[in-house]
Amino acid sequence: MHIHILGICGTFMGSLALLARELGYRVTGSDAGVYPPMSTQLEAQGIALMEGYGPDNLEPAPDLVVIGNALSRGNPEVEAVLNRHLPYTSGPQWLQEHVLGGRPVLAVAGTHGKTTTASILAWLLEYAGQSPGFLIGGVPRNFGISARLGNTKAPFVIEADEYDTAFFDKRSKFVHYRPDVAVLNNLEFDHADIFDDLAAIERQFHHLVRTVPGEGALVINADEPALKRVLERGCWTPVIRFGDSADVSIGDWQVQHEPGETCRFTLHHGQHASHTTEWALSGGHNLVNALAAAAAAATQGVSVEQAGRALAEFASPRRRQELRGVVDGIEVIDDFAHHPTAIASTLSGLRSTQRAGRLLAVIEPRSNTMRLGTMKARLPESVSAADQVYWYQPATLNWSVDEVSRACRVDSRVFHSIEALINALVEEARPNDRIVVMSNGSFEGLHERLLEALTQRMRVSLT
């Protein structure tokens, strides 16, 4: 069977392509933007990629077309699918029908931290010997791949997104997954292009809650007011609570650590079990992610001690505080943060482990919500943990970043070209500095170009 995927280089659709290939299907796909790490991952699996959209990509006619939610009417390939009456479906629907049905499903939802939390959860299950399947919106470095079937009798971990499903199905993607265990990690306003307000997103999260069976479990962050409101709409499933509080009695699961110390911590499961561990990640937000994953893994028989030992060997997913390289003592770090809360959490986490040197933040406001300007009033405060901020003004952004830059309390500059941005960083960066690059896109290859430019600077200085 030949499956053709439209939007194949998106994190979800690319992962779905890997599962389809593992099931034995012939898989091809097209996309307007083909860039690593997804493009290299797909090519390594022998999946043919077509740059751009057009009717010719549908020759010979595939048996089924899976259409991503980035595609809409007017797209030439979508129009060809409809005009030729080719069978088509959405990614989430295909996943439910061909992968998820008949096995325990653990879905990880939340505005922030889905990729990291799902990666941790899959790793905890793997460490416990369960060989889980998973589909994650990134590449977990403990596995080196974003999706796999695993043991078909083992749990399947799915990163559960509230964004809509497809142009022909405007429900949130996660309502298709029918999880046995749903992790609700946090919830605030996002996706301003499709949701009017936070209440609209809370409604979608309650739709997810409605799909979890009474014999399943809801793993809920007890510190999130929005999630409390979601449960007040109705709950028919046992609730397991977790939170980052020193008072263990607040939730079923807690984490304790010294102030400012987030690399060494103790997991607590109520008053019954605890385990102290150390890991490579930083920031209080990642401790909460670990706590959520440990609580969810426990529903599948993973002990607190097993979870703690597994966390000590966990490597963050690619593009989540990922160290891309070090030149002349200058670290270049890649992070997916594209929301003020995520930006602030990332910078605060890195600041908590900062040694000598400065923290330089490089930010591209690229997401749909950012392009609409909905979050721009919160951006100046979100970068307060940095020493310097370098903003990039994409051509697609219809508002000026200069206003945000002027409101920053830290040294802040705006750039309209990647070349000028790289030149400024190369001129400014000094040994022991950390440069953290934050975008939900490729950023025009900024990371590698910056590392090359820093290398060239070092060579010149040595001559």
Short mmCIF file of C-alpha atoms in Angstrom, two decimals:
data_model
loop_
_atom_site.label_atom_id
_atom_site.label_comp_id
_atom_site.label_asym_id
_atom_site.label_seq_id
_atom_site.Cartn_x
_atom_site.Cartn_y
_atom_site.Cartn_z
CA MET A 1 0.00 0.00 0.00
CA HIS A 2 1.30 3.43 -0.97
CA ILE A 3 0.66 6.31 1.47
CA HIS A 4 1.47 9.86 0.44
CA ILE A 5 1.76 12.47 3.20
CA LEU A 6 1.17 16.19 2.65
CA GLY A 7 3.22 18.26 5.09
CA ILE A 8 5.56 15.36 5.80
CA CYS A 9 8.35 17.41 7.37
CA GLY A 10 6.17 18.66 10.20
CA THR A 11 7.13 17.05 13.47
CA PHE A 12 3.87 15.11 13.77
CA MET A 13 3.49 14.10 10.14
CA GLY A 14 7.13 13.09 9.82
CA SER A 15 6.80 10.85 12.86
CA LEU A 16 3.63 9.35 11.43
CA ALA A 17 5.56 8.59 8.23
CA LEU A 18 8.07 6.57 10.24
CA LEU A 19 5.30 4.48 11.78
CA ALA A 20 3.70 3.85 8.40
CA ARG A 21 7.05 2.75 7.01
CA GLU A 22 7.57 0.44 9.98
CA LEU A 23 4.16 -1.11 9.27
CA GLY A 24 5.40 -2.00 5.81
CA TYR A 25 3.73 0.69 3.72
CA ARG A 26 5.44 2.47 0.87
CA VAL A 27 5.65 6.09 2.07
CA THR A 28 6.27 9.28 0.12
CA GLY A 29 5.61 12.87 1.06
CA SER A 30 5.76 16.50 0.04
CA ASP A 31 6.41 19.71 1.93
CA ALA A 32 7.19 23.35 1.23
CA GLY A 33 9.97 23.50 3.82
CA VAL A 34 12.35 20.57 4.09
CA TYR A 35 14.97 20.95 6.86
CA PRO A 36 16.68 18.91 9.59
CA PRO A 37 16.22 17.14 11.89
CA MET A 38 13.02 15.73 10.37
CA SER A 39 14.21 15.71 6.75
CA THR A 40 17.40 13.80 7.56
CA GLN A 41 15.49 11.37 9.76
CA LEU A 42 13.02 10.61 6.97
CA GLU A 43 15.69 10.24 4.30
CA ALA A 44 17.61 7.85 6.53
CA GLN A 45 14.50 5.66 6.62
CA GLY A 46 14.28 5.59 2.83
CA ILE A 47 11.22 7.86 2.58
CA ALA A 48 11.12 9.89 -0.63
CA LEU A 49 10.63 13.63 -0.07
CA MET A 50 9.30 16.05 -2.67
CA GLU A 51 10.07 19.75 -2.31
CA GLY A 52 7.00 21.91 -2.86
CA TYR A 53 3.36 21.05 -3.56
CA GLY A 54 1.84 20.17 -6.91
CA PRO A 55 -0.39 17.66 -8.74
CA ASP A 56 2.63 15.84 -10.16
CA ASN A 57 3.52 14.63 -6.66
CA LEU A 58 0.43 12.41 -6.86
CA GLU A 59 1.75 10.40 -9.81
CA PRO A 60 1.37 7.48 -9.70
CA ALA A 61 -1.78 7.82 -7.62
CA PRO A 62 -1.24 6.74 -3.99
CA ASP A 63 -3.69 4.41 -2.27
CA LEU A 64 -4.23 6.95 0.50
CA VAL A 65 -3.30 10.59 1.06
CA VAL A 66 -2.73 11.76 4.65
CA ILE A 67 -3.16 15.53 4.86
CA GLY A 68 -1.47 17.59 7.58
CA ASN A 69 -3.14 20.48 9.35
CA ALA A 70 -0.76 22.99 7.79
CA LEU A 71 -2.49 22.39 4.43
CA SER A 72 -5.65 24.21 3.38
CA ARG A 73 -7.97 24.68 0.42
CA GLY A 74 -6.22 26.42 -2.44
CA ASN A 75 -3.07 24.38 -2.05
CA PRO A 76 -2.46 22.86 -5.52
CA GLU A 77 -1.83 19.37 -4.19
CA VAL A 78 -4.89 19.45 -1.92
CA GLU A 79 -7.00 20.59 -4.86
CA ALA A 80 -5.65 17.73 -6.98
CA VAL A 81 -6.53 15.21 -4.24
CA LEU A 82 -10.10 16.48 -4.15
CA ASN A 83 -10.54 16.79 -7.91
CA ARG A 84 -9.23 13.29 -8.53
CA HIS A 85 -11.36 11.80 -5.73
CA LEU A 86 -8.33 10.22 -4.09
CA PRO A 87 -8.94 8.65 -0.67
CA TYR A 88 -7.69 10.97 2.07
CA THR A 89 -7.65 11.23 5.84
CA SER A 90 -6.03 13.22 8.64
CA GLY A 91 -2.91 12.19 10.49
CA PRO A 92 -4.60 11.75 13.89
CA GLN A 93 -7.41 9.66 12.39
CA TRP A 94 -4.94 7.43 10.54
CA LEU A 95 -2.94 7.01 13.73
CA GLN A 96 -5.98 5.93 15.73
CA GLU A 97 -7.17 3.48 13.09
CA HIS A 98 -3.82 1.86 12.28
CA VAL A 99 -1.59 2.21 15.36
CA LEU A 100 -3.32 3.14 18.61
CA GLY A 101 -6.33 0.86 18.59
CA GLY A 102 -6.05 -2.18 20.86
CA ARG A 103 -3.10 -1.07 22.98
CA PRO A 104 -2.73 1.13 26.10
CA VAL A 105 -2.35 4.78 25.06
CA LEU A 106 -0.64 7.39 27.24
CA ALA A 107 -1.26 10.90 25.91
CA VAL A 108 0.78 13.90 27.06
CA ALA A 109 -0.99 17.26 26.72
CA GLY A 110 -0.23 20.81 27.84
CA THR A 111 0.70 24.20 26.46
CA HIS A 112 4.38 23.66 27.27
CA GLY A 113 6.72 20.72 27.72
CA LYS A 114 4.82 18.10 25.72
CA THR A 115 7.85 16.92 23.76
CA THR A 116 10.14 16.73 26.78
CA THR A 117 7.52 15.08 29.01
CA ALA A 118 6.54 12.52 26.37
CA SER A 119 10.22 11.77 25.74
CA ILE A 120 10.80 11.24 29.46
CA LEU A 121 7.73 9.02 29.75
CA ALA A 122 8.77 6.84 26.82
CA TRP A 123 12.26 6.54 28.29
CA LEU A 124 10.96 5.55 31.75
CA LEU A 125 8.91 2.78 30.18
CA GLU A 126 11.86 1.70 28.03
CA TYR A 127 14.19 1.65 31.04
CA ALA A 128 11.67 -0.56 32.85
CA GLY A 129 11.87 -3.06 29.97
CA GLN A 130 8.46 -2.44 28.41
CA SER A 131 9.57 -1.47 24.88
CA PRO A 132 6.84 1.15 24.36
CA GLY A 133 5.74 2.62 21.08
CA PHE A 134 5.75 6.38 20.76
CA LEU A 135 5.15 9.37 18.53
CA ILE A 136 6.81 12.54 19.75
CA GLY A 137 7.02 16.01 18.21
CA GLY A 138 10.80 15.99 18.30
CA VAL A 139 13.68 13.54 18.33
CA PRO A 140 14.34 12.02 21.79
CA ARG A 141 18.07 11.48 21.98
CA ASN A 142 17.67 8.34 24.11
CA PHE A 143 16.05 6.74 21.07
CA GLY A 144 17.46 8.72 18.14
CA ILE A 145 14.12 8.66 16.34
CA SER A 146 10.81 10.48 16.83
CA ALA A 147 8.46 7.50 16.46
CA ARG A 148 8.38 3.72 16.59
CA LEU A 149 5.80 0.97 17.00
CA GLY A 150 7.59 -0.82 19.84
CA ASN A 151 6.04 -3.95 21.29
CA THR A 152 2.44 -3.91 20.04
CA LYS A 153 1.26 -5.16 23.44
CA ALA A 154 3.16 -2.42 25.29
CA PRO A 155 1.91 1.12 25.99
CA PHE A 156 2.08 3.74 23.27
CA VAL A 157 3.14 7.27 24.26
CA ILE A 158 1.70 10.06 22.12
CA GLU A 159 2.38 13.78 22.31
CA ALA A 160 -1.16 15.15 22.37
CA ASP A 161 -1.67 18.52 20.71
CA GLU A 162 -4.73 20.76 21.06
CA TYR A 163 -4.24 22.29 17.61
CA ASP A 164 -6.90 21.43 15.05
CA THR A 165 -6.74 18.23 13.02
CA ALA A 166 -7.07 19.24 9.35
CA PHE A 167 -8.85 21.69 7.06
CA PHE A 168 -11.75 19.23 6.94
CA ASP A 169 -11.71 18.38 10.68
CA LYS A 170 -11.44 21.33 13.06
CA ARG A 171 -11.45 19.24 16.25
CA SER A 172 -8.28 19.21 18.36
CA LYS A 173 -5.94 16.44 17.32
CA PHE A 174 -5.89 14.84 20.75
CA VAL A 175 -9.59 13.88 20.73
CA HIS A 176 -8.72 11.18 18.17
CA TYR A 177 -6.31 9.35 20.47
CA ARG A 178 -8.74 7.95 23.09
CA PRO A 179 -6.04 7.57 25.74
CA ASP A 180 -6.18 5.29 28.75
CA VAL A 181 -3.95 7.75 30.62
CA ALA A 182 -3.98 11.48 29.86
CA VAL A 183 -1.29 13.77 31.27
CA LEU A 184 -2.43 17.39 31.58
CA ASN A 185 0.77 19.22 32.44
CA ASN A 186 -0.16 22.91 32.16
CA LEU A 187 -2.57 25.16 30.30
CA GLU A 188 -2.52 28.79 29.21
CA PHE A 189 -3.52 30.78 26.16
CA ASP A 190 -1.81 29.90 22.89
CA HIS A 191 -2.67 29.30 19.22
CA ALA A 192 -4.31 32.69 18.82
CA ASP A 193 -4.84 31.90 15.14
CA ILE A 194 -7.55 29.33 15.98
CA PHE A 195 -8.63 30.01 19.59
CA ASP A 196 -10.29 33.22 20.78
CA ASP A 197 -9.33 32.91 24.44
CA LEU A 198 -8.19 30.55 27.18
CA ALA A 199 -11.76 29.39 27.83
CA ALA A 200 -11.91 28.03 24.28
CA ILE A 201 -8.79 25.94 24.89
CA GLU A 202 -10.10 24.74 28.25
CA ARG A 203 -13.17 23.49 26.40
CA GLN A 204 -10.96 21.42 24.07
CA PHE A 205 -9.06 19.98 27.03
CA HIS A 206 -12.35 18.93 28.55
CA HIS A 207 -13.22 17.18 25.30
CA LEU A 208 -10.03 15.16 25.87
CA VAL A 209 -11.04 14.45 29.48
CA ARG A 210 -14.37 13.11 28.20
CA THR A 211 -12.59 10.45 26.14
CA VAL A 212 -10.57 8.91 29.00
CA PRO A 213 -12.25 5.74 30.33
CA GLY A 214 -13.34 5.33 33.93
CA GLU A 215 -10.76 2.59 34.41
CA GLY A 216 -7.99 4.85 33.12
CA ALA A 217 -6.26 7.79 34.80
CA LEU A 218 -5.92 11.55 34.52
CA VAL A 219 -2.48 12.78 35.60
CA ILE A 220 -3.03 16.43 36.48
CA ASN A 221 -0.74 19.29 37.53
CA ALA A 222 -2.34 20.39 40.80
CA ASP A 223 -0.69 23.82 40.60
CA GLU A 224 -2.51 24.88 37.40
CA PRO A 225 -5.75 26.88 37.91
CA ALA A 226 -6.86 26.36 34.30
CA LEU A 227 -6.69 22.59 34.72
CA LYS A 228 -8.77 22.79 37.87
CA ARG A 229 -11.42 24.60 35.83
CA VAL A 230 -11.24 21.87 33.19
CA LEU A 231 -11.99 19.18 35.78
CA GLU A 232 -14.81 21.25 37.27
CA ARG A 233 -16.63 20.83 33.95
CA GLY A 234 -16.96 17.14 34.74
CA CYS A 235 -14.65 14.21 35.46
CA TRP A 236 -15.40 10.48 35.23
CA THR A 237 -11.87 9.13 35.66
CA PRO A 238 -9.56 8.70 38.69
CA VAL A 239 -7.24 11.68 39.09
CA ILE A 240 -3.55 11.46 40.00
CA ARG A 241 -2.18 14.85 41.00
CA PHE A 242 1.38 16.18 40.95
CA GLY A 243 3.00 19.53 41.70
CA ASP A 244 6.26 21.32 42.44
CA SER A 245 5.58 22.10 46.07
CA ALA A 246 7.52 21.39 49.24
CA ASP A 247 4.27 20.21 50.86
CA VAL A 248 3.89 16.58 49.77
CA SER A 249 0.27 16.50 50.91
CA ILE A 250 -0.84 18.90 48.16
CA GLY A 251 -0.57 16.24 45.46
CA ASP A 252 0.02 12.56 45.03
CA TRP A 253 3.41 13.24 43.43
CA GLN A 254 5.91 15.90 44.45
CA VAL A 255 9.48 16.93 43.74
CA GLN A 256 11.80 18.50 46.29
CA HIS A 257 15.07 20.32 45.64
CA GLU A 258 17.28 22.99 47.10
CA PRO A 259 16.47 26.59 45.99
CA GLY A 260 18.08 27.23 42.62
CA GLU A 261 19.23 23.61 42.34
CA THR A 262 17.30 21.74 39.65
CA CYS A 263 19.84 19.13 38.58
CA ARG A 264 19.58 17.18 41.85
CA PHE A 265 16.15 16.45 43.30
CA THR A 266 13.98 13.94 45.11
CA LEU A 267 10.84 12.38 43.67
CA HIS A 268 8.08 11.66 46.17
CA HIS A 269 5.04 9.46 45.63
CA GLY A 270 2.82 10.61 48.47
CA GLN A 271 4.19 9.36 51.76
CA HIS A 272 4.99 5.92 50.37
CA ALA A 273 8.14 6.15 48.25
CA SER A 274 10.89 8.56 47.29
CA HIS A 275 14.12 8.55 45.31
CA THR A 276 16.89 11.13 44.98
CA THR A 277 18.53 11.49 41.60
CA GLU A 278 20.57 13.82 39.40
CA TRP A 279 20.15 14.55 35.71
CA ALA A 280 21.46 16.77 32.93
CA LEU A 281 18.47 19.07 32.44
CA SER A 282 18.00 22.42 34.14
CA GLY A 283 15.04 24.53 35.24
CA GLY A 284 12.06 24.04 37.50
CA HIS A 285 9.80 23.50 34.47
CA ASN A 286 11.76 20.38 33.58
CA LEU A 287 11.39 19.06 37.12
CA VAL A 288 7.63 19.33 36.69
CA ASN A 289 7.92 17.54 33.34
CA ALA A 290 9.84 14.73 35.05
CA LEU A 291 7.26 14.53 37.80
CA ALA A 292 4.39 14.27 35.31
CA ALA A 293 6.18 11.50 33.41
CA ALA A 294 7.00 9.55 36.58
CA ALA A 295 3.37 9.73 37.74
CA ALA A 296 2.13 8.50 34.34
CA ALA A 297 4.76 5.74 34.19
CA ALA A 298 3.64 4.52 37.60
CA THR A 299 0.23 3.66 36.12
CA GLN A 300 2.11 1.12 34.00
CA GLY A 301 3.99 -0.39 36.93
CA VAL A 302 7.18 1.71 36.88
CA SER A 303 8.41 2.26 40.45
CA VAL A 304 9.71 5.52 41.88
CA GLU A 305 13.19 4.02 42.12
CA GLN A 306 13.10 2.86 38.49
CA ALA A 307 11.94 6.31 37.42
CA GLY A 308 14.70 8.03 39.36
CA ARG A 309 17.40 5.79 37.92
CA ALA A 310 16.05 6.29 34.41
CA LEU A 311 16.00 10.07 34.79
CA ALA A 312 19.70 10.01 35.60
CA GLU A 313 20.28 8.60 32.09
CA PHE A 314 17.78 10.81 30.26
CA ALA A 315 19.04 13.05 27.46
CA SER A 316 16.89 16.01 26.44
CA PRO A 317 15.20 15.80 23.01
CA ARG A 318 16.81 17.58 20.11
CA ARG A 319 16.03 21.31 20.05
CA ARG A 320 15.23 21.34 23.78
CA GLN A 321 18.23 23.02 25.42
CA GLU A 322 20.35 21.08 22.94
CA LEU A 323 24.02 21.96 22.85
CA ARG A 324 24.79 22.30 19.15
CA GLY A 325 28.48 23.06 19.54
CA VAL A 326 31.26 24.81 21.46
CA VAL A 327 33.79 27.11 19.79
CA ASP A 328 36.50 28.93 21.73
CA GLY A 329 34.61 28.26 24.95
CA ILE A 330 31.35 29.71 23.56
CA GLU A 331 28.34 27.38 23.73
CA VAL A 332 25.61 27.52 21.07
CA ILE A 333 22.36 26.05 22.41
CA ASP A 334 19.20 25.30 20.41
CA ASP A 335 15.78 25.54 22.04
CA PHE A 336 12.26 25.32 20.61
CA ALA A 337 10.82 27.99 22.96
CA HIS A 338 8.40 30.23 21.06
CA HIS A 339 5.97 31.39 23.76
CA PRO A 340 6.80 33.94 26.50
CA THR A 341 6.35 31.37 29.26
CA ALA A 342 8.63 28.88 27.51
CA ILE A 343 11.22 31.56 26.75
CA ALA A 344 11.27 32.66 30.39
CA SER A 345 11.49 29.05 31.65
CA THR A 346 14.34 28.19 29.30
CA LEU A 347 16.37 31.27 30.18
CA SER A 348 15.74 30.91 33.92
CA GLY A 349 16.76 27.27 33.78
CA LEU A 350 19.99 28.07 31.96
CA ARG A 351 20.66 30.96 34.31
CA SER A 352 20.36 28.60 37.30
CA THR A 353 23.30 26.58 35.93
CA GLN A 354 25.26 29.54 34.59
CA ARG A 355 28.91 29.53 35.54
CA ALA A 356 31.29 32.24 34.33
CA GLY A 357 30.28 34.13 31.23
CA ARG A 358 27.01 35.63 30.00
CA LEU A 359 23.70 34.33 28.69
CA LEU A 360 22.89 35.70 25.22
CA ALA A 361 19.37 35.07 23.94
CA VAL A 362 18.62 34.99 20.20
CA ILE A 363 14.89 34.94 19.44
CA GLU A 364 12.82 34.60 16.28
CA PRO A 365 9.10 35.39 16.85
CA ARG A 366 7.85 32.88 14.28
CA SER A 367 4.83 30.92 15.55
CA ASN A 368 1.31 31.74 14.39
CA THR A 369 0.53 33.27 17.77
CA MET A 370 3.69 35.38 17.64
CA ARG A 371 2.93 36.59 14.12
CA LEU A 372 -0.44 37.86 15.30
CA GLY A 373 1.26 39.89 18.03
CA THR A 374 -0.93 38.41 20.75
CA MET A 375 1.98 37.76 23.11
CA LYS A 376 4.24 40.71 22.33
CA ALA A 377 3.39 42.60 25.54
CA ARG A 378 4.78 39.67 27.56
CA LEU A 379 8.01 39.30 25.61
CA PRO A 380 10.11 42.00 27.33
CA GLU A 381 9.66 40.42 30.75
CA SER A 382 10.22 36.90 29.39
CA VAL A 383 13.88 37.65 28.59
CA SER A 384 14.81 39.23 31.93
CA ALA A 385 17.10 36.31 32.87
CA ALA A 386 19.35 36.98 29.85
CA ASP A 387 22.31 39.36 29.81
CA GLN A 388 21.68 40.40 26.21
CA VAL A 389 18.87 39.76 23.73
CA TYR A 390 19.15 39.62 19.95
CA TRP A 391 15.75 39.78 18.25
CA TYR A 392 15.26 38.75 14.63
CA GLN A 393 12.50 40.49 12.66
CA PRO A 394 11.22 37.93 10.10
CA ALA A 395 9.79 39.31 6.86
CA THR A 396 6.51 37.50 7.66
CA LEU A 397 6.03 39.40 10.92
CA ASN A 398 3.51 42.22 10.47
CA TRP A 399 4.47 44.13 13.63
CA SER A 400 7.74 45.72 14.66
CA VAL A 401 9.96 44.01 17.20
CA ASP A 402 11.56 47.38 17.98
CA GLU A 403 8.76 48.19 20.41
CA VAL A 404 9.45 44.98 22.32
CA SER A 405 13.19 45.61 22.29
CA ARG A 406 12.82 49.11 23.73
CA ALA A 407 10.71 47.73 26.60
CA CYS A 408 13.34 45.16 27.64
CA ARG A 409 15.15 45.74 30.91
CA VAL A 410 18.27 44.05 29.54
CA ASP A 411 20.49 45.07 26.63
CA SER A 412 18.42 44.39 23.51
CA ARG A 413 18.91 44.77 19.75
CA VAL A 414 16.82 44.02 16.64
CA PHE A 415 18.12 42.61 13.35
CA HIS A 416 16.46 42.34 9.94
CA SER A 417 18.94 39.96 8.32
CA ILE A 418 20.53 36.72 9.46
CA GLU A 419 23.92 37.89 8.23
CA ALA A 420 23.85 41.03 10.38
CA LEU A 421 22.67 39.00 13.37
CA ILE A 422 25.50 36.49 13.01
CA ASN A 423 28.08 39.25 12.56
CA ALA A 424 26.89 40.98 15.74
CA LEU A 425 27.05 37.74 17.75
CA VAL A 426 30.52 36.90 16.46
CA GLU A 427 31.73 40.38 17.37
CA GLU A 428 30.20 40.30 20.85
CA ALA A 429 30.58 36.70 22.08
CA ARG A 430 33.39 35.89 24.47
CA PRO A 431 34.70 32.63 25.97
CA ASN A 432 32.34 31.13 28.59
CA ASP A 433 29.29 32.84 27.04
CA ARG A 434 26.18 30.80 26.29
CA ILE A 435 24.21 31.69 23.16
CA VAL A 436 20.72 30.18 23.28
CA VAL A 437 18.84 30.33 19.98
CA MET A 438 15.04 30.11 20.30
CA SER A 439 12.69 29.47 17.38
CA ASN A 440 10.10 26.89 16.32
CA GLY A 441 11.57 26.81 12.81
CA SER A 442 14.92 26.29 11.12
CA PHE A 443 15.96 29.94 11.70
CA GLU A 444 17.59 29.80 8.25
CA GLY A 445 20.31 27.50 9.57
CA LEU A 446 21.49 30.09 12.08
CA HIS A 447 23.00 27.55 14.49
CA GLU A 448 25.43 25.99 12.04
CA ARG A 449 26.20 29.29 10.34
CA LEU A 450 27.01 30.87 13.70
CA LEU A 451 29.26 27.98 14.71
CA GLU A 452 31.10 28.26 11.39
CA ALA A 453 31.53 32.01 11.81
CA LEU A 454 32.84 31.60 15.36
CA THR A 455 35.27 28.95 14.13
CA GLN A 456 36.52 31.29 11.43
CA ARG A 457 36.98 34.06 14.00
CA MET A 458 39.05 31.75 16.17
CA ARG A 459 41.23 30.72 13.22
CA VAL A 460 41.90 34.33 12.31
CA SER A 461 42.79 35.19 15.90
CA LEU A 462 45.35 32.37 15.96
CA THR A 463 47.16 33.56 12.84
#
